[in-house]
mmCIF file of the C-alpha atoms, coordinates in Angstrom:
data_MODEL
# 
_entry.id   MODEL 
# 
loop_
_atom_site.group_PDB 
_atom_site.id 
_atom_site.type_symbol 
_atom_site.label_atom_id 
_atom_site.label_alt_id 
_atom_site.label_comp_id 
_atom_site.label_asym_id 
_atom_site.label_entity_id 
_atom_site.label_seq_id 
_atom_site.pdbx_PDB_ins_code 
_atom_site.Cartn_x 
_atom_site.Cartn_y 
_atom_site.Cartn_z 
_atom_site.occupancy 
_atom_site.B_iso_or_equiv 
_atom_site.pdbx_formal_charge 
_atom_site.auth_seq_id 
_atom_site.auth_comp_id 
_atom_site.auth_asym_id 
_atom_site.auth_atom_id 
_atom_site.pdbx_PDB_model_num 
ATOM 1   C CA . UNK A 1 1   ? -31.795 -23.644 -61.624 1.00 0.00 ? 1   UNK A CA 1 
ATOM 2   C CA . UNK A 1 2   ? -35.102 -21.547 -61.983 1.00 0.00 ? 2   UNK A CA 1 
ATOM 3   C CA . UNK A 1 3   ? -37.900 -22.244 -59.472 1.00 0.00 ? 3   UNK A CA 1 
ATOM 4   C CA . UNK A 1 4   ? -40.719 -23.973 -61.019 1.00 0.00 ? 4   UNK A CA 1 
ATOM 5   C CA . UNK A 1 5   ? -43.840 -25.929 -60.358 1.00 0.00 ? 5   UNK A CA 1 
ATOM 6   C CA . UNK A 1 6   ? -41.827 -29.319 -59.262 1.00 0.00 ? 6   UNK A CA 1 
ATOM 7   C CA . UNK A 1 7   ? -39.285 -27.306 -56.956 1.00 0.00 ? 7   UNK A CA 1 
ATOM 8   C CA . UNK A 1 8   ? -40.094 -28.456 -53.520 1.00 0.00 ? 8   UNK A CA 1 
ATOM 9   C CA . UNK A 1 9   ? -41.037 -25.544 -50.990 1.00 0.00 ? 9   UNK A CA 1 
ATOM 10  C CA . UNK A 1 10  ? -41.053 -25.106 -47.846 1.00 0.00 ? 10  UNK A CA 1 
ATOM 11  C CA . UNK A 1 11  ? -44.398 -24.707 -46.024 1.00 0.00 ? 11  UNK A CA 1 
ATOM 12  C CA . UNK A 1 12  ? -44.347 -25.770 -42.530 1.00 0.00 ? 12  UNK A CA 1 
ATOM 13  C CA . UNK A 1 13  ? -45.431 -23.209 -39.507 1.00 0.00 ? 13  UNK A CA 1 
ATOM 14  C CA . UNK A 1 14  ? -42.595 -23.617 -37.780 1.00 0.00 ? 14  UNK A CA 1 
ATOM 15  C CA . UNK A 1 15  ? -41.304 -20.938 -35.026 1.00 0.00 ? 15  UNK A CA 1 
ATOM 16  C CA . UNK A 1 16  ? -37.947 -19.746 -36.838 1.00 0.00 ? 16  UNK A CA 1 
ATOM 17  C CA . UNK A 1 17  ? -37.388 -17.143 -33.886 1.00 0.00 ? 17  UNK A CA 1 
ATOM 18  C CA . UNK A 1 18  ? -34.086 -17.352 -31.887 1.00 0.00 ? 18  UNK A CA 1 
ATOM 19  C CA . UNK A 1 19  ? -35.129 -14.462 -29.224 1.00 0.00 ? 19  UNK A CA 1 
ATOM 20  C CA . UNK A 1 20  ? -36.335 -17.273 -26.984 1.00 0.00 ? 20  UNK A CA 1 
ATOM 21  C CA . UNK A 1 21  ? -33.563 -19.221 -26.557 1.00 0.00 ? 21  UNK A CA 1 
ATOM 22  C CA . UNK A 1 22  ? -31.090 -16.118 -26.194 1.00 0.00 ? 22  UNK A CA 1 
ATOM 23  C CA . UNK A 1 23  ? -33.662 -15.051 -23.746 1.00 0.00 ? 23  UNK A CA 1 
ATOM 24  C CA . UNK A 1 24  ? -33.268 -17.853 -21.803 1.00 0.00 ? 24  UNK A CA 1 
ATOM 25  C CA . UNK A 1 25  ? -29.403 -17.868 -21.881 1.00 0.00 ? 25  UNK A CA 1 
ATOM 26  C CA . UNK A 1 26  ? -29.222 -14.547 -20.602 1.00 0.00 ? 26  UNK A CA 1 
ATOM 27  C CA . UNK A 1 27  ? -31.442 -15.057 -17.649 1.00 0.00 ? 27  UNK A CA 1 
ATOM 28  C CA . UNK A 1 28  ? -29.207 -18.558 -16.897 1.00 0.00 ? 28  UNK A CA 1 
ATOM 29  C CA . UNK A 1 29  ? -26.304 -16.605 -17.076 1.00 0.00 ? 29  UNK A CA 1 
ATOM 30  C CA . UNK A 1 30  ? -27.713 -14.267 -14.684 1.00 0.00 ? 30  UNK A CA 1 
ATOM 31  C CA . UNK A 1 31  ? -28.603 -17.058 -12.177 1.00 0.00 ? 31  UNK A CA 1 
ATOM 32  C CA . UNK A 1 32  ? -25.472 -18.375 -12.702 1.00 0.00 ? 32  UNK A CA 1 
ATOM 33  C CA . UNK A 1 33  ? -27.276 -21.742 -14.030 1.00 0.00 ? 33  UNK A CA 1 
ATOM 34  C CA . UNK A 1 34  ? -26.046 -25.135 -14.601 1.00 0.00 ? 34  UNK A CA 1 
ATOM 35  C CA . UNK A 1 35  ? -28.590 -24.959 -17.829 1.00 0.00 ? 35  UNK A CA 1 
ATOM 36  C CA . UNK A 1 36  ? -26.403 -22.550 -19.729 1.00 0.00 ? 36  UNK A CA 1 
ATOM 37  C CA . UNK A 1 37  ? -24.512 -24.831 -21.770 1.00 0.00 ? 37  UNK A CA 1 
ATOM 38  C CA . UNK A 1 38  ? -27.716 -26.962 -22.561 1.00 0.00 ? 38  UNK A CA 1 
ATOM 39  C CA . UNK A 1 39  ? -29.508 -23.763 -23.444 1.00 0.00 ? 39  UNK A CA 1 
ATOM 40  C CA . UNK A 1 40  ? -26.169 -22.648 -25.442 1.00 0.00 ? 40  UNK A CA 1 
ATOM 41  C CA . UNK A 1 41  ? -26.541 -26.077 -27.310 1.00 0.00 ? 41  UNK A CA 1 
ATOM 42  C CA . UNK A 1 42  ? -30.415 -25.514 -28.240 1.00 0.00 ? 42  UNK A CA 1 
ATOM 43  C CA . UNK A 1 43  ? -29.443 -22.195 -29.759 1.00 0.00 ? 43  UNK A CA 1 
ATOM 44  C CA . UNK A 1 44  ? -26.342 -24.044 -31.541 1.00 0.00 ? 44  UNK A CA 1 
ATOM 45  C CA . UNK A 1 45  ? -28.398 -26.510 -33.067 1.00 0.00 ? 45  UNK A CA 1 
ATOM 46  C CA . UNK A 1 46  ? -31.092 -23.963 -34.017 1.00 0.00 ? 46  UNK A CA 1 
ATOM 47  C CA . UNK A 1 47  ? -28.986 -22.335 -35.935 1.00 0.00 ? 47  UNK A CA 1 
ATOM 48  C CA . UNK A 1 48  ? -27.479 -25.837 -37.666 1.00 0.00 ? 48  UNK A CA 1 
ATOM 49  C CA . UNK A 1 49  ? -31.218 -26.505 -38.737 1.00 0.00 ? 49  UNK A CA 1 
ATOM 50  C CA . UNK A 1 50  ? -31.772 -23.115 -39.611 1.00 0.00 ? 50  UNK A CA 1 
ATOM 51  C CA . UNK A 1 51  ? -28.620 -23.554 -42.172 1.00 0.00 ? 51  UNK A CA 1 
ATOM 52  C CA . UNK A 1 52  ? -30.591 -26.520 -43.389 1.00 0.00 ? 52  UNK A CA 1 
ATOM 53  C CA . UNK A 1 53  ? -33.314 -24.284 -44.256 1.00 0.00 ? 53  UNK A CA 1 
ATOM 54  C CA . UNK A 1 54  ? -31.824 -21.859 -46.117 1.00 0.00 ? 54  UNK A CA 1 
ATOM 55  C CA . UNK A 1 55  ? -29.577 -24.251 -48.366 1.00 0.00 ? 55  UNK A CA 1 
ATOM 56  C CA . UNK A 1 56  ? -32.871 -25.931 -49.411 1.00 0.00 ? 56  UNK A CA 1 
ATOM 57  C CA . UNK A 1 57  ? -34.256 -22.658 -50.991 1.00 0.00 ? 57  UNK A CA 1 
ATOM 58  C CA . UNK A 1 58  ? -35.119 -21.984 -54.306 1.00 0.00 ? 58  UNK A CA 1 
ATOM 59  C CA . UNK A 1 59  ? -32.782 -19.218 -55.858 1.00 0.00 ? 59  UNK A CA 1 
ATOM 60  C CA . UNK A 1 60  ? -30.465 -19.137 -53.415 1.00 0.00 ? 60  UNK A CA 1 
ATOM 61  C CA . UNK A 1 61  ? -27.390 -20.162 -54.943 1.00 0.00 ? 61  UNK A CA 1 
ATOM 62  C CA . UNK A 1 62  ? -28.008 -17.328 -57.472 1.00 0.00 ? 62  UNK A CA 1 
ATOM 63  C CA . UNK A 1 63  ? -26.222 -13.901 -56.871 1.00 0.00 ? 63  UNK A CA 1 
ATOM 64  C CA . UNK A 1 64  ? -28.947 -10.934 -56.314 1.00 0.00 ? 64  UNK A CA 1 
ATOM 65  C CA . UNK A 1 65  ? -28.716 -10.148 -59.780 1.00 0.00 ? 65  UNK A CA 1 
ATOM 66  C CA . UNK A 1 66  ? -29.424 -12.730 -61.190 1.00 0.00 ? 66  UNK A CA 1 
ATOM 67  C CA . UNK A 1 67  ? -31.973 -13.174 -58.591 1.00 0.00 ? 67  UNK A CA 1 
ATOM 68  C CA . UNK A 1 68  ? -33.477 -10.076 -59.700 1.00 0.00 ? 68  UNK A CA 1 
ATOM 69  C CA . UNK A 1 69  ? -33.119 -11.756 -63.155 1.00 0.00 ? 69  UNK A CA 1 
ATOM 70  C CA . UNK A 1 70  ? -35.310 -14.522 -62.432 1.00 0.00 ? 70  UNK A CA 1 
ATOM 71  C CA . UNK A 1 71  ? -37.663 -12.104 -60.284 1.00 0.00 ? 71  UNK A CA 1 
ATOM 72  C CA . UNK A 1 72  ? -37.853 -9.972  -64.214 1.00 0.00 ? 72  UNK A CA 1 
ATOM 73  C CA . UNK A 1 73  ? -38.843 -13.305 -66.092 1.00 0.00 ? 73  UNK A CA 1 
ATOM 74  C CA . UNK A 1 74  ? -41.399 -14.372 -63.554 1.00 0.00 ? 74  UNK A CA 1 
ATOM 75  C CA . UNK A 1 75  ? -43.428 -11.473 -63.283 1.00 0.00 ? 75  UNK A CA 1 
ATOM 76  C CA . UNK A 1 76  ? -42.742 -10.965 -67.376 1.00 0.00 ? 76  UNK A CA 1 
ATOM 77  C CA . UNK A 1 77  ? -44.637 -14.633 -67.467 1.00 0.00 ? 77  UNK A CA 1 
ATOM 78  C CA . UNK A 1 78  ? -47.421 -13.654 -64.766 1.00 0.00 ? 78  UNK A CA 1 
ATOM 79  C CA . UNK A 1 79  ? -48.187 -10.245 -66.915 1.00 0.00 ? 79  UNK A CA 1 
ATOM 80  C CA . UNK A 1 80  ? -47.994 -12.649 -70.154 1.00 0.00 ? 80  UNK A CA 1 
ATOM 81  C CA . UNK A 1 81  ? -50.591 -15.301 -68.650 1.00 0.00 ? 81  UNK A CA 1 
ATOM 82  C CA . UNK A 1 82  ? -53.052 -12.656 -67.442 1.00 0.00 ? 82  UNK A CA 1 
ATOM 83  C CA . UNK A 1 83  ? -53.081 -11.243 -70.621 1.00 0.00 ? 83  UNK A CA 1 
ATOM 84  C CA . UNK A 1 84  ? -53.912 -14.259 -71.905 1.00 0.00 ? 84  UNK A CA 1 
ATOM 85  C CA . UNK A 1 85  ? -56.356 -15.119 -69.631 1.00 0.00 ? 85  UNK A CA 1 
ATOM 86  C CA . UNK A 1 86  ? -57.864 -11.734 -70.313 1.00 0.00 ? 86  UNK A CA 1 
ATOM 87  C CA . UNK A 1 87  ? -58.098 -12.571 -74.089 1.00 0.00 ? 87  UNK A CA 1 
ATOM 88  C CA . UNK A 1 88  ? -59.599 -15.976 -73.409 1.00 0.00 ? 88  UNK A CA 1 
ATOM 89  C CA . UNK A 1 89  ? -62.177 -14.832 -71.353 1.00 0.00 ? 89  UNK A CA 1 
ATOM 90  C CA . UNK A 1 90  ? -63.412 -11.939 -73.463 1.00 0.00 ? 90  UNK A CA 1 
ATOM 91  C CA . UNK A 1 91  ? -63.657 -14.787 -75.961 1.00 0.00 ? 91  UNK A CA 1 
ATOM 92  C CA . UNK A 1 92  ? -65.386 -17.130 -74.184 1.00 0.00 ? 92  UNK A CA 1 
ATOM 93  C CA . UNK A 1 93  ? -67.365 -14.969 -72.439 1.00 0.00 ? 93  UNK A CA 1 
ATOM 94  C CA . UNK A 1 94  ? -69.355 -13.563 -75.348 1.00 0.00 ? 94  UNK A CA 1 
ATOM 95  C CA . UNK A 1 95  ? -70.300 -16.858 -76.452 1.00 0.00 ? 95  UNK A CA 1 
ATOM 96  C CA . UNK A 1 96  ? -71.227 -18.209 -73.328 1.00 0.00 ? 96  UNK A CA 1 
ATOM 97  C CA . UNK A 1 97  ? -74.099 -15.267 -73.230 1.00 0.00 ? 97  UNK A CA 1 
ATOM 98  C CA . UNK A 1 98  ? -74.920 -15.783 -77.133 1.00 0.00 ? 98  UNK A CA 1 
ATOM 99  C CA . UNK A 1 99  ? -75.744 -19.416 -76.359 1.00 0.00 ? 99  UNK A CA 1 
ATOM 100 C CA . UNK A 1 100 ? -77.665 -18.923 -73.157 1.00 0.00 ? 100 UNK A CA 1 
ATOM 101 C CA . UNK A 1 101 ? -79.460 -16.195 -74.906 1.00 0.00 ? 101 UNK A CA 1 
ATOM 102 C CA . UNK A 1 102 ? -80.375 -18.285 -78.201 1.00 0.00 ? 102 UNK A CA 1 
ATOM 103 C CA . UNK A 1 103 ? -81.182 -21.408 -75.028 1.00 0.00 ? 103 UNK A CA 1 
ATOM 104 C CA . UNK A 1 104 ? -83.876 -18.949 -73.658 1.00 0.00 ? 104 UNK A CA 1 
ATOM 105 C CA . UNK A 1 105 ? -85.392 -17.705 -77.033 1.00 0.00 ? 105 UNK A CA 1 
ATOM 106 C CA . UNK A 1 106 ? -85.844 -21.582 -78.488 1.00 0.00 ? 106 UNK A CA 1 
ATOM 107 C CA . UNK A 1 107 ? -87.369 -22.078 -74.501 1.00 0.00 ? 107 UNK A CA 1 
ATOM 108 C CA . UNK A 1 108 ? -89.626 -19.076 -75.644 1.00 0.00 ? 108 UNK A CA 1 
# 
């Protein structure tokens, strides 16, 4: 499967960092806290949701090369549209001026 427009990403701000919750295990161990195992759990389930996360990726049930693969075809289709682009514009661009041009000397 090759990403495209209707592949569903991912764009939520969400805090995907896990050095808070170790923190907070190590200083309950150090304490000697009853909160250890519900601290233990937070991380366990972070990492459940995380799994989530990744699963839903584009790409990532490819193997690097072919990820690199897809990467090669991508950019091969950006460079191919801006070219494009390019051509359209230096089209569309002369006439644009040609007929504002020939709008001002009729105005004249």
């Amino acid at each position: 499967m090759l990403y495209d427009a209707e592949t569903p990403v991912l764009a939520t701000k969400e805090n995907y960092s896990f050095l808070h919750l170790v923190h907070n295990i190590i200083k309950c161990m150090d304490k000697d806290s009853p909160d250890t195992q519900q601290d233990l759990n937070a991380l366990k389930a972070k990492f459940q949701e995380m799994r989530k996360v990744i699963s839903t990726m584009p790409g990532i049930h490819l193997n690097p090369e072919q990820q690199q693969q897809q990467l090669q075809s991508l950019r091969e289709q950006v460079r191919t549209k801006n070219e494009l682009l390019q051509k359209y514009k230096s089209l569309y661009c002369p006439l644009k001026r040609a007929s504002f041009r020939a709008q001002l000397q009729t105005q004249s």
